PDB file of C-alpha atoms in Angstrom:
ATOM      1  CA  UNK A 506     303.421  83.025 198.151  1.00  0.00           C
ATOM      2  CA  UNK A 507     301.722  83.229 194.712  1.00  0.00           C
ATOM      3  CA  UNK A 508     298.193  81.702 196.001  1.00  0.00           C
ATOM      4  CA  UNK A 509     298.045  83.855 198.516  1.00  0.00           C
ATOM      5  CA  UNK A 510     298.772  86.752 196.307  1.00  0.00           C
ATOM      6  CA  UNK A 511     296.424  85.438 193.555  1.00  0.00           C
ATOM      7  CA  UNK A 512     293.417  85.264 196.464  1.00  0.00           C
ATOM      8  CA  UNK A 513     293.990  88.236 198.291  1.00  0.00           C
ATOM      9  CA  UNK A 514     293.817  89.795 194.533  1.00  0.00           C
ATOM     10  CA  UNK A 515     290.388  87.707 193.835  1.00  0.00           C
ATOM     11  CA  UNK A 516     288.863  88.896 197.389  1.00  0.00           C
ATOM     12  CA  UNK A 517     290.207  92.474 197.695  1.00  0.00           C
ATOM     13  CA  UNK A 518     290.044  93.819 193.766  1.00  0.00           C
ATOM     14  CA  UNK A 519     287.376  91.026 192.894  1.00  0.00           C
ATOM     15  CA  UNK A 520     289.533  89.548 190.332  1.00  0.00           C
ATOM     16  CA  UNK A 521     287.261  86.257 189.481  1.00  0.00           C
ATOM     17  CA  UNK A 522     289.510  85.642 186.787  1.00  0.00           C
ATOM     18  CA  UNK A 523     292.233  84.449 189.105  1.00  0.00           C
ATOM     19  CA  UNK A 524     289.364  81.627 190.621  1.00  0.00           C
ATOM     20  CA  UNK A 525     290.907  78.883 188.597  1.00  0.00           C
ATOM     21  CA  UNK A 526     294.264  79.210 190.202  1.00  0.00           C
ATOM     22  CA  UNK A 527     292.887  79.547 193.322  1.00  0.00           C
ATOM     23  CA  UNK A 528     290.558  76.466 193.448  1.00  0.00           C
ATOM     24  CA  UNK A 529     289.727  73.114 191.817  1.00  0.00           C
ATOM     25  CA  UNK A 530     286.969  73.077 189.328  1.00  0.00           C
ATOM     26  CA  UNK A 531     285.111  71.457 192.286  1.00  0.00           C
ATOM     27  CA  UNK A 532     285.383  71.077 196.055  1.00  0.00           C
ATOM     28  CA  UNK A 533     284.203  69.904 199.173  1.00  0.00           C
ATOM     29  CA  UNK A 534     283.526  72.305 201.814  1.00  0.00           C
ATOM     30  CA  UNK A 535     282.610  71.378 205.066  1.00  0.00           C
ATOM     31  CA  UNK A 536     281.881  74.842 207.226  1.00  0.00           C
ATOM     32  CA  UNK A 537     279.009  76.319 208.673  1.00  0.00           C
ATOM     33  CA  UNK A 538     276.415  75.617 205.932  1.00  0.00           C
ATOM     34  CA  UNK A 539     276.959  71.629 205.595  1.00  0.00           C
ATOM     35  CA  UNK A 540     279.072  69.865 203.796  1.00  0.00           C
ATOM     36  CA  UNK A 541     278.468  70.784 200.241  1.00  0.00           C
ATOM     37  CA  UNK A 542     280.521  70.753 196.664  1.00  0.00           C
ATOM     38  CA  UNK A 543     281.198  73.635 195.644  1.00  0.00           C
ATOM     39  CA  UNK A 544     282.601  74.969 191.742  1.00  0.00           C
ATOM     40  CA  UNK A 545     284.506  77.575 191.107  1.00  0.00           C
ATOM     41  CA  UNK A 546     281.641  79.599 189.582  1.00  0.00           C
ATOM     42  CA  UNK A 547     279.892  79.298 192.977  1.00  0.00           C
ATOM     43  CA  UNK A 548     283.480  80.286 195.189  1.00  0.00           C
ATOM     44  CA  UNK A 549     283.049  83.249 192.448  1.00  0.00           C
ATOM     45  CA  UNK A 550     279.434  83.847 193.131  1.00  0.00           C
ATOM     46  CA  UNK A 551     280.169  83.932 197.329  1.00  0.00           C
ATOM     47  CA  UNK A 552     282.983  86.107 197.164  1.00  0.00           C
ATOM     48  CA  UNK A 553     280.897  88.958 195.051  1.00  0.00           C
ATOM     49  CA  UNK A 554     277.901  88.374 197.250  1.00  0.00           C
ATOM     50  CA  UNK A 555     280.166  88.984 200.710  1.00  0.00           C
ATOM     51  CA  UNK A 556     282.101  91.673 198.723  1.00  0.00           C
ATOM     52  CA  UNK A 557     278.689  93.596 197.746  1.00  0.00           C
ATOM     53  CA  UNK A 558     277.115  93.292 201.555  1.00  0.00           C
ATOM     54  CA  UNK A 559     280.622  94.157 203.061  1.00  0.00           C
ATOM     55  CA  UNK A 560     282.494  96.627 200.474  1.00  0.00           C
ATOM     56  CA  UNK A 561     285.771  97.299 202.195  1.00  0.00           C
ATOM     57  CA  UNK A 562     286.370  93.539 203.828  1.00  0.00           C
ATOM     58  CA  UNK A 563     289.848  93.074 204.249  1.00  0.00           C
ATOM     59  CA  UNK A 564     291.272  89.703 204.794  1.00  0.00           C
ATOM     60  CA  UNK A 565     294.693  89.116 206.918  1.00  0.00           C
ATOM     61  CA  UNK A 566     296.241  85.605 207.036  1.00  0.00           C
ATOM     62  CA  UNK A 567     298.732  85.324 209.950  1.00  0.00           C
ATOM     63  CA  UNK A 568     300.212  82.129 209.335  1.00  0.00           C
ATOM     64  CA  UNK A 569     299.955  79.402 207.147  1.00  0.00           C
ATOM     65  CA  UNK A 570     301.534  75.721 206.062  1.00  0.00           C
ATOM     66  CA  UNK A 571     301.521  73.883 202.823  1.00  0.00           C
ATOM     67  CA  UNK A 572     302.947  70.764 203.237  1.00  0.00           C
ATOM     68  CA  UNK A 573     302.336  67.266 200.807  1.00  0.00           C
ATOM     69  CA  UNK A 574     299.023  67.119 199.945  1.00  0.00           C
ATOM     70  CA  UNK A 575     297.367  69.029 203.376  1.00  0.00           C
ATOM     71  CA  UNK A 576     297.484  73.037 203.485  1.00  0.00           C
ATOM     72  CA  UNK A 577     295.767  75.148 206.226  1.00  0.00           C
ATOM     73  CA  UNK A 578     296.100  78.689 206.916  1.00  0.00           C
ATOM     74  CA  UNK A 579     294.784  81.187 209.545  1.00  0.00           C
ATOM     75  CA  UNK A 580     292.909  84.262 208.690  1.00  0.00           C
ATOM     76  CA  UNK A 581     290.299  87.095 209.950  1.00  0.00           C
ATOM     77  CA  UNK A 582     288.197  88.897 207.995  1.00  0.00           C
ATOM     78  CA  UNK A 583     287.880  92.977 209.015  1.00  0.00           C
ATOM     79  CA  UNK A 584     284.923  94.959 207.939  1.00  0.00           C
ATOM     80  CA  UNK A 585     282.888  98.261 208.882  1.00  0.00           C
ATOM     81  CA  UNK A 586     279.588  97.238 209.158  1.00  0.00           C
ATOM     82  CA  UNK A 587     277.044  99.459 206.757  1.00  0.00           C
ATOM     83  CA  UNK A 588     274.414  99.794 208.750  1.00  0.00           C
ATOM     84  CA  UNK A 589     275.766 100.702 211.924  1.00  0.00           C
ATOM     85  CA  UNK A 590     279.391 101.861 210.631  1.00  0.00           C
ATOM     86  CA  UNK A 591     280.612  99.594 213.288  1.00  0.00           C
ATOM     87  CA  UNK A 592     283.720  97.937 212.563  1.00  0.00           C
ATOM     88  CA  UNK A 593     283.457  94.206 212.797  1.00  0.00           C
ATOM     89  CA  UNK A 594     285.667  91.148 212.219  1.00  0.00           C
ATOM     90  CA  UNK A 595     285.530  87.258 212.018  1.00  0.00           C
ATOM     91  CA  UNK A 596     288.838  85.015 212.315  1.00  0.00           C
ATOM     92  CA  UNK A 597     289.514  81.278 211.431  1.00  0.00           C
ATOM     93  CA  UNK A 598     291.429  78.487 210.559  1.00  0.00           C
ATOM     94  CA  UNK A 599     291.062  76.339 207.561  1.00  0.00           C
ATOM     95  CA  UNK A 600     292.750  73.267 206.325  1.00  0.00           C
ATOM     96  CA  UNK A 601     292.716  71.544 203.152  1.00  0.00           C
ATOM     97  CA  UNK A 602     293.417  68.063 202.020  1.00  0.00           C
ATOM     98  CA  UNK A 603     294.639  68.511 197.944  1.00  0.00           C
ATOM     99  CA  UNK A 604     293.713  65.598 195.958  1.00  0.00           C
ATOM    100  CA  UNK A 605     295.524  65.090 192.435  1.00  0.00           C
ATOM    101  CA  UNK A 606     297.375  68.298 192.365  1.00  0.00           C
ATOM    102  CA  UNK A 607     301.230  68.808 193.098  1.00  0.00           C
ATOM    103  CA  UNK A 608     302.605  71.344 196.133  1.00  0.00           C
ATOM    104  CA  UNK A 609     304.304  73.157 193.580  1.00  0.00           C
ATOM    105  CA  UNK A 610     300.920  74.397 191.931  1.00  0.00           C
ATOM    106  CA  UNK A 611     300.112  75.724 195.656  1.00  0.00           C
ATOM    107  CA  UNK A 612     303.405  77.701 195.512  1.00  0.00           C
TER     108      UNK A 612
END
C-alpha cells in the first residue's frame, strides 16, 4: 500500500519530505500525552527526535484496514537500546477517523 510505503520511508530513511502524504496539515491525537493537535512539522519533529534517541528503530505493521472514512493498523516498534545494547520493543494499535479526505488518497 503506498502510505504504508511512504511512512515506513519517512520513519526508517527519515524522509520528512514524504510528511504531507502521510498526514493532514493538522491532527488530533489522543495517546499517551493527552489529547493534543498536532501539524505535520511537529509529526516531523517526533519522528527525528525518536529516530536520534533510538537510531536503528524498525517499525513492523502486521495488519491493517482502511475502510470509508476509519483506518487502523497494528504495529510494534523494535529497537536496541543504546545504553544497555538491550534489544527492546513496543507494539500497538491505532485507528483513525479521516475527515474531508477520500480512501483513495489512503491507497
Amino acid at each position: 500500500m503506498r502510505l504504508f510505503d511512504r511512512w515506513e520511508q519517512v520513519w526508517h530513511e527519515g524522509r520528512y519530505d514524504l510528511v504531507p502524504g502521510c498526514v493532514a496539515e493538522n491532527y488530533i491525537r489522543h495517546d499517551e500525552k493527552g489529547d493534543r493537535t498536532v501539524t505535520r512539522d511537529a509529526y516531523a519533529a517526533e519522528i527525528a527526535a525518536t529516530r536520534k534517541e533510538r537510531p536503528d528503530i524498525r517499525i513492523v505493521v502486521y495488519d491493517h484496514s482502511f475502510e470509508g472514512d476509519r483506518a487502523w493498523f497494528r504495529f510494534a516498534f523494535k529497537w536496541t537500546d543504546p545504553k544497555t545494547g538491550e534489544p527492546r520493543s513496543r507494539a500497538g494499535m491505532q485507528s483513525y477517523r479521516i475527515e474531508g479526505a477520500s480512501s483513495r488518497r489512503l491507497g
